[in-house]
mmCIF file of C-alpha atoms in Angstrom:
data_model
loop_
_atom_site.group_PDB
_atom_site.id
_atom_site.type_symbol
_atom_site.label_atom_id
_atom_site.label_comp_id
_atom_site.label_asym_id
_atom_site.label_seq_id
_atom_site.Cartn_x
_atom_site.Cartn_y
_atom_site.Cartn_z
ATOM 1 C CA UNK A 1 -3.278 35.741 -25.509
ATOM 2 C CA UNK A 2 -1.200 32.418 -25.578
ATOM 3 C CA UNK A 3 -2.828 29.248 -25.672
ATOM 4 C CA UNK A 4 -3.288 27.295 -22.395
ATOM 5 C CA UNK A 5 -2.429 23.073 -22.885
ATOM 6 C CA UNK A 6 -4.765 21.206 -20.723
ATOM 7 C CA UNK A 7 -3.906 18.539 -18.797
ATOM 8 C CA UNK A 8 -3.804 14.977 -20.314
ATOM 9 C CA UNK A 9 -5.615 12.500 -18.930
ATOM 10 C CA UNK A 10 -4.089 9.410 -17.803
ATOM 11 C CA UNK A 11 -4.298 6.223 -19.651
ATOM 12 C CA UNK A 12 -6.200 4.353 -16.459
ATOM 13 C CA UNK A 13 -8.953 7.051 -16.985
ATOM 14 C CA UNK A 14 -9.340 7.508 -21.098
ATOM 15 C CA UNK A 15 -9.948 3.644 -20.650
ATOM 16 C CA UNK A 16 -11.709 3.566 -18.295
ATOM 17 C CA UNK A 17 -15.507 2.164 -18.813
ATOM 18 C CA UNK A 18 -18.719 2.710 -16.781
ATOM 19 C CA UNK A 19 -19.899 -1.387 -16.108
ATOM 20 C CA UNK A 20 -23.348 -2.144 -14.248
ATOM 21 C CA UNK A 21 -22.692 -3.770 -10.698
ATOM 22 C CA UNK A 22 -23.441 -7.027 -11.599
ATOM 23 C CA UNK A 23 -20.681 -7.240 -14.413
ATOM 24 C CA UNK A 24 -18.263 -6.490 -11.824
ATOM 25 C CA UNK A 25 -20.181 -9.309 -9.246
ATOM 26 C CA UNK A 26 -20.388 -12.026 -12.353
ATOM 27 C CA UNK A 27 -16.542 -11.579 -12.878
ATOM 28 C CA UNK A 28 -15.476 -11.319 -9.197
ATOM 29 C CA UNK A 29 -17.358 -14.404 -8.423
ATOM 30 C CA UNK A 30 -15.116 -16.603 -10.694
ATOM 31 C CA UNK A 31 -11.705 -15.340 -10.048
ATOM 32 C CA UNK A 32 -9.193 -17.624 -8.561
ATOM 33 C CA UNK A 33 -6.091 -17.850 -6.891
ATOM 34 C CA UNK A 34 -5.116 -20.843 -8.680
ATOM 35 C CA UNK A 35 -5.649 -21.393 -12.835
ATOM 36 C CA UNK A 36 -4.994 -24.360 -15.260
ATOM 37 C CA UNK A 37 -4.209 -21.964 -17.659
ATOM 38 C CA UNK A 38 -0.798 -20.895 -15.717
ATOM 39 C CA UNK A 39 0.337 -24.452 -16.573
ATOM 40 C CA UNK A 40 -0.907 -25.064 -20.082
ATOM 41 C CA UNK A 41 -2.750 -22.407 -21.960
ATOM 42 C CA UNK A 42 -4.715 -24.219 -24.071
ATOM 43 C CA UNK A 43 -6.233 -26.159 -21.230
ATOM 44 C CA UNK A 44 -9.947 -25.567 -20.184
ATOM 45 C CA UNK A 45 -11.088 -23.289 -17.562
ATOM 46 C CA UNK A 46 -9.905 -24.824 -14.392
ATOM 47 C CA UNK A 47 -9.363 -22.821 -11.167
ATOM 48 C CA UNK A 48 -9.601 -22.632 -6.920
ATOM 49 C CA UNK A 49 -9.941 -19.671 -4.744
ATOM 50 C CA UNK A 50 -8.705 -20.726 -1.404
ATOM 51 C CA UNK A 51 -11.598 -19.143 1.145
ATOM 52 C CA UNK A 52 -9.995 -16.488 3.560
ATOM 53 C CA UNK A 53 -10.872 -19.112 6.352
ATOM 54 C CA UNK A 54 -8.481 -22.248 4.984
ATOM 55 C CA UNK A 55 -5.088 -20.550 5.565
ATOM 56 C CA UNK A 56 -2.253 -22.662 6.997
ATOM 57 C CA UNK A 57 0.442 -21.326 10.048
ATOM 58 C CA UNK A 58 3.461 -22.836 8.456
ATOM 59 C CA UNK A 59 6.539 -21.830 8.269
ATOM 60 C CA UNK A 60 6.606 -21.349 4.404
ATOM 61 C CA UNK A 61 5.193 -18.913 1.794
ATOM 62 C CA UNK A 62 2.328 -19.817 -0.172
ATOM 63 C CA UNK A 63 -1.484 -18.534 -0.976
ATOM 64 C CA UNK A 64 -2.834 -20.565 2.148
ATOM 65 C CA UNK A 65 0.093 -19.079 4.647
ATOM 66 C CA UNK A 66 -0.090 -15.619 3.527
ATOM 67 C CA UNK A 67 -3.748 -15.847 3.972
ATOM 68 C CA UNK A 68 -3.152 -16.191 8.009
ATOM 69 C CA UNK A 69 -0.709 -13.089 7.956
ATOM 70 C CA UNK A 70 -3.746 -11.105 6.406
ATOM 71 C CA UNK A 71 -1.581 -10.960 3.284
ATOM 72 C CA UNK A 72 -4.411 -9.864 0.081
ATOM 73 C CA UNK A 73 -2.513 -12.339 -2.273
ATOM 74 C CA UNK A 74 -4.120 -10.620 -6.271
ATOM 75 C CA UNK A 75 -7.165 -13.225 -8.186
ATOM 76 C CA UNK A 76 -6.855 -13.562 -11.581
ATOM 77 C CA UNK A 77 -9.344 -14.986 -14.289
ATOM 78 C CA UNK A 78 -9.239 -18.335 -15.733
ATOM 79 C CA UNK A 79 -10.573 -17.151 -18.960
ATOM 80 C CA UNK A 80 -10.784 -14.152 -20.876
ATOM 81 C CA UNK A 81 -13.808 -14.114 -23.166
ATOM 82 C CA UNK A 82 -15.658 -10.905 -23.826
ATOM 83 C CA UNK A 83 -14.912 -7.928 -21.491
ATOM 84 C CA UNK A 84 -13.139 -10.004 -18.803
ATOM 85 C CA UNK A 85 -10.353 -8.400 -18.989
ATOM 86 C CA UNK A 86 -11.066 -4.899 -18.965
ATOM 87 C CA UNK A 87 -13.222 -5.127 -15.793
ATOM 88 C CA UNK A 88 -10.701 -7.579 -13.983
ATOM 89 C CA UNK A 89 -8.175 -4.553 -14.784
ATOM 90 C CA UNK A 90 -10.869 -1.724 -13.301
ATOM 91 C CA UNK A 91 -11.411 -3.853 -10.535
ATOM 92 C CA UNK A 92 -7.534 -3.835 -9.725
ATOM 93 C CA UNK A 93 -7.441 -0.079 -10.584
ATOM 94 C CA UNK A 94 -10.387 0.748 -7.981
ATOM 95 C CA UNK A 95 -9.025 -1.332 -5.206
ATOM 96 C CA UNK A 96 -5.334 0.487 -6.143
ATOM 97 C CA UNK A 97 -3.702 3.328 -3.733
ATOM 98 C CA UNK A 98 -4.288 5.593 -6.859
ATOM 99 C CA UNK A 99 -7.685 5.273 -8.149
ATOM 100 C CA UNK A 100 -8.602 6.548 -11.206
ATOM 101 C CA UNK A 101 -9.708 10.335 -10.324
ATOM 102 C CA UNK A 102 -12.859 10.496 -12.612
ATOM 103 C CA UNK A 103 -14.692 7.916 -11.044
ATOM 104 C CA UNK A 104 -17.372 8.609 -8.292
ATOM 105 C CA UNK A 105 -16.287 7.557 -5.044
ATOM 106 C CA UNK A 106 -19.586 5.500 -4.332
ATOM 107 C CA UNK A 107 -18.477 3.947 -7.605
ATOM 108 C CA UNK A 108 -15.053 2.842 -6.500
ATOM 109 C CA UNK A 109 -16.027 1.614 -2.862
ATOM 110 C CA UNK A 110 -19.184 -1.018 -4.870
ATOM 111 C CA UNK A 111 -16.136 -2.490 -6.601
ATOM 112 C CA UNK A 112 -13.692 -2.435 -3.936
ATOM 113 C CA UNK A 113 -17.160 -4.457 -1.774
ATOM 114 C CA UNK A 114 -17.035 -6.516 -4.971
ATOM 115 C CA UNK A 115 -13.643 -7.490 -4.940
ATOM 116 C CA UNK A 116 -13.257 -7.819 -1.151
ATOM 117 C CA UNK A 117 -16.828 -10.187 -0.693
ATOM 118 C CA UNK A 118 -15.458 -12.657 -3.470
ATOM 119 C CA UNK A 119 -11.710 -12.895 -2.252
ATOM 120 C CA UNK A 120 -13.142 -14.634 0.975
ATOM 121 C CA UNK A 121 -15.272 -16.985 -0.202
ATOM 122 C CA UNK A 122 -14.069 -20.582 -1.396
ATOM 123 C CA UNK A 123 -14.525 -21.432 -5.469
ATOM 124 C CA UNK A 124 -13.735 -24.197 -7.686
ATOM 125 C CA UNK A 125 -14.173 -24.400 -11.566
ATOM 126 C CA UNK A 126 -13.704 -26.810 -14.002
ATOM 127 C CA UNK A 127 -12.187 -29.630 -11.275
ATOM 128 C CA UNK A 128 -14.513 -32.182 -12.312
ATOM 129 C CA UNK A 129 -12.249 -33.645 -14.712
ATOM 130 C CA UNK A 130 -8.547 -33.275 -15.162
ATOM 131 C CA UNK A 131 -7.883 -31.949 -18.675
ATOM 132 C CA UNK A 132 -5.287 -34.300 -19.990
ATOM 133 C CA UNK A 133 -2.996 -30.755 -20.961
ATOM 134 C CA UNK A 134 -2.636 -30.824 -17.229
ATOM 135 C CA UNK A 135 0.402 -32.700 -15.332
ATOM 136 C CA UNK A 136 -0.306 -34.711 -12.513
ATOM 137 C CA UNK A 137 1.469 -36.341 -9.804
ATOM 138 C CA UNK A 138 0.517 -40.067 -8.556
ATOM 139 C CA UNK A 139 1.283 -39.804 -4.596
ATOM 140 C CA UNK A 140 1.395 -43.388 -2.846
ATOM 141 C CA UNK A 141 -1.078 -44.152 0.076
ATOM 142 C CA UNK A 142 -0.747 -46.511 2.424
ATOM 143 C CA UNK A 143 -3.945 -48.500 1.272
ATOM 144 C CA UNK A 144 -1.661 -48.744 -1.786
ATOM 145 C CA UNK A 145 -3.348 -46.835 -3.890
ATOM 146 C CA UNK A 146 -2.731 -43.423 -4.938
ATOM 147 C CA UNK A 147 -3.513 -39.946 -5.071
ATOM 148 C CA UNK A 148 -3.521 -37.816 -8.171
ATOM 149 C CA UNK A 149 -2.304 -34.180 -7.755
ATOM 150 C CA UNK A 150 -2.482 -31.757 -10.236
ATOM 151 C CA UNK A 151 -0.429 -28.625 -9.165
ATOM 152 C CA UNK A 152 -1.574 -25.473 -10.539
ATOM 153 C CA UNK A 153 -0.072 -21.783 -10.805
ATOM 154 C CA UNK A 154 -0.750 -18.889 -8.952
ATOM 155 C CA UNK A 155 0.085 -15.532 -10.734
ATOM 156 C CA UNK A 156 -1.585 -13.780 -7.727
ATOM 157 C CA UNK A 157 1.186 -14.985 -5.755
ATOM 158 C CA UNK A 158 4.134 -14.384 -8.052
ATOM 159 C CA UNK A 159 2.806 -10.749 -7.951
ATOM 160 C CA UNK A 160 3.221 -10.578 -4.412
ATOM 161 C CA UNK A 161 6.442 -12.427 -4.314
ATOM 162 C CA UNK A 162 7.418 -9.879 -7.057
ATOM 163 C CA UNK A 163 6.599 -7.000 -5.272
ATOM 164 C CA UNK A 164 8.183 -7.804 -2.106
ATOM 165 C CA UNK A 165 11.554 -8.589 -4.092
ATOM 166 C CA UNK A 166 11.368 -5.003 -5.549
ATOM 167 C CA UNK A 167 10.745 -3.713 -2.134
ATOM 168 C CA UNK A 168 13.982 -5.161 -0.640
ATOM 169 C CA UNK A 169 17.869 -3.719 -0.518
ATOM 170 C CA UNK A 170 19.958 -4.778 -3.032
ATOM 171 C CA UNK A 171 22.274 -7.801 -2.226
ATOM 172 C CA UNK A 172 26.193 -8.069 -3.468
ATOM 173 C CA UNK A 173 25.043 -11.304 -3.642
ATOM 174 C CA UNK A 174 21.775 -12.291 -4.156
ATOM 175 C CA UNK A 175 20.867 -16.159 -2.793
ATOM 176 C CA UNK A 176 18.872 -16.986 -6.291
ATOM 177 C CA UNK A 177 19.063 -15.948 -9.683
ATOM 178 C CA UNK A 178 16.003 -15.494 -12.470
ATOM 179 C CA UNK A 179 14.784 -17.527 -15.052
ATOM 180 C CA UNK A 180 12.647 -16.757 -18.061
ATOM 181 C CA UNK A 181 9.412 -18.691 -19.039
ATOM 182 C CA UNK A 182 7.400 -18.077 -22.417
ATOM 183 C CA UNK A 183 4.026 -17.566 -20.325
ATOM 184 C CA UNK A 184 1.348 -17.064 -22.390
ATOM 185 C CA UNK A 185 1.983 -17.179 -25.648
ATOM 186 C CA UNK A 186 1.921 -13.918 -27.867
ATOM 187 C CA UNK A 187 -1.374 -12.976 -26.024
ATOM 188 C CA UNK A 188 -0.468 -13.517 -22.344
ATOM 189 C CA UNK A 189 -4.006 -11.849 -21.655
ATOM 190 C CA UNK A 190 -5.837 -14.587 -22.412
ATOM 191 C CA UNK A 191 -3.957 -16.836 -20.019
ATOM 192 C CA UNK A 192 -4.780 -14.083 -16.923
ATOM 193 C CA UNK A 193 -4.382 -10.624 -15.988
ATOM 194 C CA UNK A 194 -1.044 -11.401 -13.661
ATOM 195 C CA UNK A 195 0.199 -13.880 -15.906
ATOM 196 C CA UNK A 196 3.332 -11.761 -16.712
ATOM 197 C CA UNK A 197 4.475 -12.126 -12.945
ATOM 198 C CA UNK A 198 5.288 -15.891 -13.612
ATOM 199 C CA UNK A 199 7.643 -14.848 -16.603
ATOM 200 C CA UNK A 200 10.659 -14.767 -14.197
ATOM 201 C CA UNK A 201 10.719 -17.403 -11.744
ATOM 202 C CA UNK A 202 13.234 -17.827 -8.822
ATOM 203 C CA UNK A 203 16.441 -20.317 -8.877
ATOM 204 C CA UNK A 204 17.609 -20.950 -5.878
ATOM 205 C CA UNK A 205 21.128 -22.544 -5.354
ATOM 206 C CA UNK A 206 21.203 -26.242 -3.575
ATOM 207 C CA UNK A 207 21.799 -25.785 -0.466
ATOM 208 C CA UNK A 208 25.372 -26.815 1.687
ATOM 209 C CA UNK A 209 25.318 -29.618 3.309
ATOM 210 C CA UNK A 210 25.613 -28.673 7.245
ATOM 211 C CA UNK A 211 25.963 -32.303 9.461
ATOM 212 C CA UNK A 212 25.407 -30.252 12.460
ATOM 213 C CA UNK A 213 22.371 -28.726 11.616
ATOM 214 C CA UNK A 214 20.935 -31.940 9.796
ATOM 215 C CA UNK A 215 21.876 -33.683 13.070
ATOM 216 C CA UNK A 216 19.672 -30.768 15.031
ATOM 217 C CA UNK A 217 16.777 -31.165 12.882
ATOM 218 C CA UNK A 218 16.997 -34.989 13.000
ATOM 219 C CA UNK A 219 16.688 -34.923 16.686
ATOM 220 C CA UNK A 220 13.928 -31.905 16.637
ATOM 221 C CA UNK A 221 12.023 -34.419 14.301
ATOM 222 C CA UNK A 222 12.630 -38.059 15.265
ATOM 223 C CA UNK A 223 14.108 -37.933 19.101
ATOM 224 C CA UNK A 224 17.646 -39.029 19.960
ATOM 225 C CA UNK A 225 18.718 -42.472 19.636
ATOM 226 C CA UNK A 226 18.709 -44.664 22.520
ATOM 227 C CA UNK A 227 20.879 -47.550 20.615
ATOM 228 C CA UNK A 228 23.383 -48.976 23.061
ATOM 229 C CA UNK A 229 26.809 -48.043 21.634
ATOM 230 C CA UNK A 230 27.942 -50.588 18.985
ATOM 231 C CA UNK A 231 31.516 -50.988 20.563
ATOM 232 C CA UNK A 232 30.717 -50.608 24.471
ATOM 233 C CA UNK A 233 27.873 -53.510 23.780
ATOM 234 C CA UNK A 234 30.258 -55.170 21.605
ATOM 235 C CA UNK A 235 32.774 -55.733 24.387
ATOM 236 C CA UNK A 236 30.395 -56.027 26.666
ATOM 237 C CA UNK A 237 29.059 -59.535 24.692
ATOM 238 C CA UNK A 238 32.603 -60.448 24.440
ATOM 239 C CA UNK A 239 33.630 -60.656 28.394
ATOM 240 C CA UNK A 240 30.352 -62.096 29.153
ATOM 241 C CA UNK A 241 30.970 -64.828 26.563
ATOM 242 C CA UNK A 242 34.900 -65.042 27.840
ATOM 243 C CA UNK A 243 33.537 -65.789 31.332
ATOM 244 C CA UNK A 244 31.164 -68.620 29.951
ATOM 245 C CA UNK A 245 33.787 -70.388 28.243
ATOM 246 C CA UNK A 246 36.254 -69.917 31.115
ATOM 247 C CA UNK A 247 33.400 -71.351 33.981
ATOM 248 C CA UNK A 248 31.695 -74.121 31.917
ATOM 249 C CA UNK A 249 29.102 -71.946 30.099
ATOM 250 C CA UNK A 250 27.854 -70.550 33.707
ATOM 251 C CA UNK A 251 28.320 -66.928 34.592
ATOM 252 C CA UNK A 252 30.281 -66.722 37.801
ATOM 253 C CA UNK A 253 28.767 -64.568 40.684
ATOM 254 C CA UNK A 254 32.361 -63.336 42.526
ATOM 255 C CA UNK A 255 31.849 -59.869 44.150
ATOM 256 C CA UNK A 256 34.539 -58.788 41.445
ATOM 257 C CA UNK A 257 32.780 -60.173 38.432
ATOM 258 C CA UNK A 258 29.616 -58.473 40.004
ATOM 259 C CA UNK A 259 31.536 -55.207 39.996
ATOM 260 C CA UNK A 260 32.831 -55.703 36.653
ATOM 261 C CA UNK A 261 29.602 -56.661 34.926
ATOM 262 C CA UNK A 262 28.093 -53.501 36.758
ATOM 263 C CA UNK A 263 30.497 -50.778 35.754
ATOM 264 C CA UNK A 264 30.270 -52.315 31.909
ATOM 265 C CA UNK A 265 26.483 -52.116 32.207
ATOM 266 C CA UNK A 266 27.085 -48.500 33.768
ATOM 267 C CA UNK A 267 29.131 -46.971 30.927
ATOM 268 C CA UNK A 268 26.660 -48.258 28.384
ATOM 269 C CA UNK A 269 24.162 -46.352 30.143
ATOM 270 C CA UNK A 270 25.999 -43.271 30.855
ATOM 271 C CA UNK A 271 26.628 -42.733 27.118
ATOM 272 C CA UNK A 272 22.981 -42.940 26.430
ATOM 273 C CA UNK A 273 22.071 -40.705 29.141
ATOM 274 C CA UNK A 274 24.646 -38.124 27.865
ATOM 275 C CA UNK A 275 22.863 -38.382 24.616
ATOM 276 C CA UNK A 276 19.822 -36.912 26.256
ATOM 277 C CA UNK A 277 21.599 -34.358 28.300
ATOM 278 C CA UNK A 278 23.672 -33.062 25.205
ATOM 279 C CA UNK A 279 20.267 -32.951 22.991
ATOM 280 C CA UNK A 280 18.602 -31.083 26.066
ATOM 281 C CA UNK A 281 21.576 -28.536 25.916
ATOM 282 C CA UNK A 282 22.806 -29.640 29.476
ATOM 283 C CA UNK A 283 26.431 -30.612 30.271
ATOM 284 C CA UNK A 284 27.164 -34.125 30.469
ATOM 285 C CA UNK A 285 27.328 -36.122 33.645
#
C-alpha cells in the first residue's frame, strides 16, 4: 500500500499561538494610525489613533478623509517589546478574508471585536514631549507666535495606498514614479508591523503650469476683480484733466461734455460688468 502525504499546514497556522483575550485588548488598545517611529526609529514611543468620529470631507486622501468614506485604514504598533508583534500579526490574520482554518470561529470573531472596538476610539501616546529625534515645523500665527508641528508617518495608510495601486490597470505612462527609503533599519519589525509599506514612496512630477485653470481657481477662491481697467481709467483722468486746463481748472457742464463724460464712465463699467458675466459663464453684454 503506498504511502499517503498529508497536507502541509500553512505557515499562518504552524505559527499561530493561542493568546488570552486580554493580550489581544492590551495590544489593540495602543495601536495607532500615526507612529514616531515611522520618522526616526530610535525615537520613543510616540503615536495617535484618529477616533472613527474626527474624519474630514476633503477633497484629498489621508487617514482623517478615508475615515468618512468608511475606508478601515490598517493600526500599527509604536513599539515592539515582548510578543507585540506576533499578536499584532494574528490580529491582522483574524480580521483577514482568509483566516487561519484551525482557529475556532468564536475565537476569530473576540479578536476581530478587539480590533474593530479599538480602531474607533481616539489614542495618544508619548505626545507629552517632543523627542528631539523628531522634526518639527514652526507655523506662524497671527498673534506672532508660532505653532510647532511634528508630522508623523502612517504605515496604515501607505498599505492602503499600496493596495489600491496594485488594484489598478497598468498605465503606458504612469503620472509618478517610486522611490526607495531604508525604513527600519535591518529589523523593520521593531519600527511596526506595516512599516515595509513606506519603503517605496510616490514621486509625483511638478505639475504644468495651466493660466486658464489657475485663473478659474483664482476666481473660485478670491472673486473676480472689480479694478477699473488701468487704461480706460487712465484716459479717463486724462480728458477730465484736459478739460480743467482748457476751462480754468472748472469742469464744463455742455450737454456734449455731459455725454462724453457719461459714455467714458459707461465703458469703464461695462468692462467690469463683463467680468462678472464671463466668470458666471454668461455671454457678455
Amino acid at each position: 500500500m503506498m504511502a499517503t502525504k498529508k497536507p502541509k499546514k500553512s505557515t499562518a497556522t504552524k505559527e499561530w499561538i493561542d493568546f488570552p483575550p486580554d493580550i489581544y485588548q492590551e495590544e489593540a488598545a495602543r495601536l495607532v494610525h500615526f507612529s514616531g517611529k515611522t520618522v526616526n526609529s530610535n525615537a520613543p514611543a510616540c503615536g495617535i489613533r484618529v477616533g472613527r468620529d474626527s474624519g474630514l470631507d476633503l477633497p484629498l486622501v489621508g487617514v482623517r478623509t478615508l475615515l468618512v468614506d468608511g475606508v478601515a485604514v490598517p493600526l500599527d504598533y509604536t513599539r515592539n517589546a515582548g510578543k507585540t508583534a506576533t499578536v499584532v500579526k494574528q490580529m491582522r490574520l483574524a480580521e483577514s478574508a482568509d483566516p487561519p482554518e484551525v482557529v475556532p470561529v468564536e475565537q476569530l470573531r473576540t479578536i476581530q471585536r478587539i480590533g474593530a472596538e479599538a480602531a474607533i476610539t481616539a489614542y495618544e501616546e508619548g505626545t507629552d514631549n517632543v523627542s528631539p529625534r523628531l522634526r518639527q515645523i514652526l507655523l506662524p500665527k497671527s498673534d506672532g507666535q508660532y505653532l510647532a508641528i511634528t508630522p508623523l508617518g502612517s504605515s496604515g495608510l501607505s498599505a492602503v495606498l499600496n493596495q489600491k495601486l496594485a488594484a489598478l490597470p497598468e498605465q503606458k505612462k504612469a503620472p509618478f514614479s517610486r522611490a526607495l527609503l531604508g525604513m527600519g533599519g535591518s529589523n523593520p519589525q521593531n519600527v511596526g508591523a506595516l512599516v515595509r509599506e513606506m519603503r517605496n514612496p510616490l514621486l509625483f512630477r511638478s505639475p504644468d503650469e495651466k493660466p486658464l485653470l489657475r485663473r478659474a481657481l483664482s476666481i473660485h477662491h478670491k472673486g473676480i476683480s472689480l479694478e477699473p481697467p488701468p487704461r480706460l481709467l487712465k484716459d479717463y483722468c486724462a480728458w477730465v484733466n484736459s478739460q480743467l486746463q482748457a476751462h480754468d481748472d472748472e469742469m464744463p457742464s455742455t450737454m456734449k461734455i455731459r455725454q462724453d463724460q457719461a459714455d467714458r464712465i459707461g465703458a469703464i463699467a461695462k468692462v467690469v460688468i463683463q467680468r462678472g458675466r464671463r466668470a458666471r459663464g454668461k455671454r457678455p453684454i
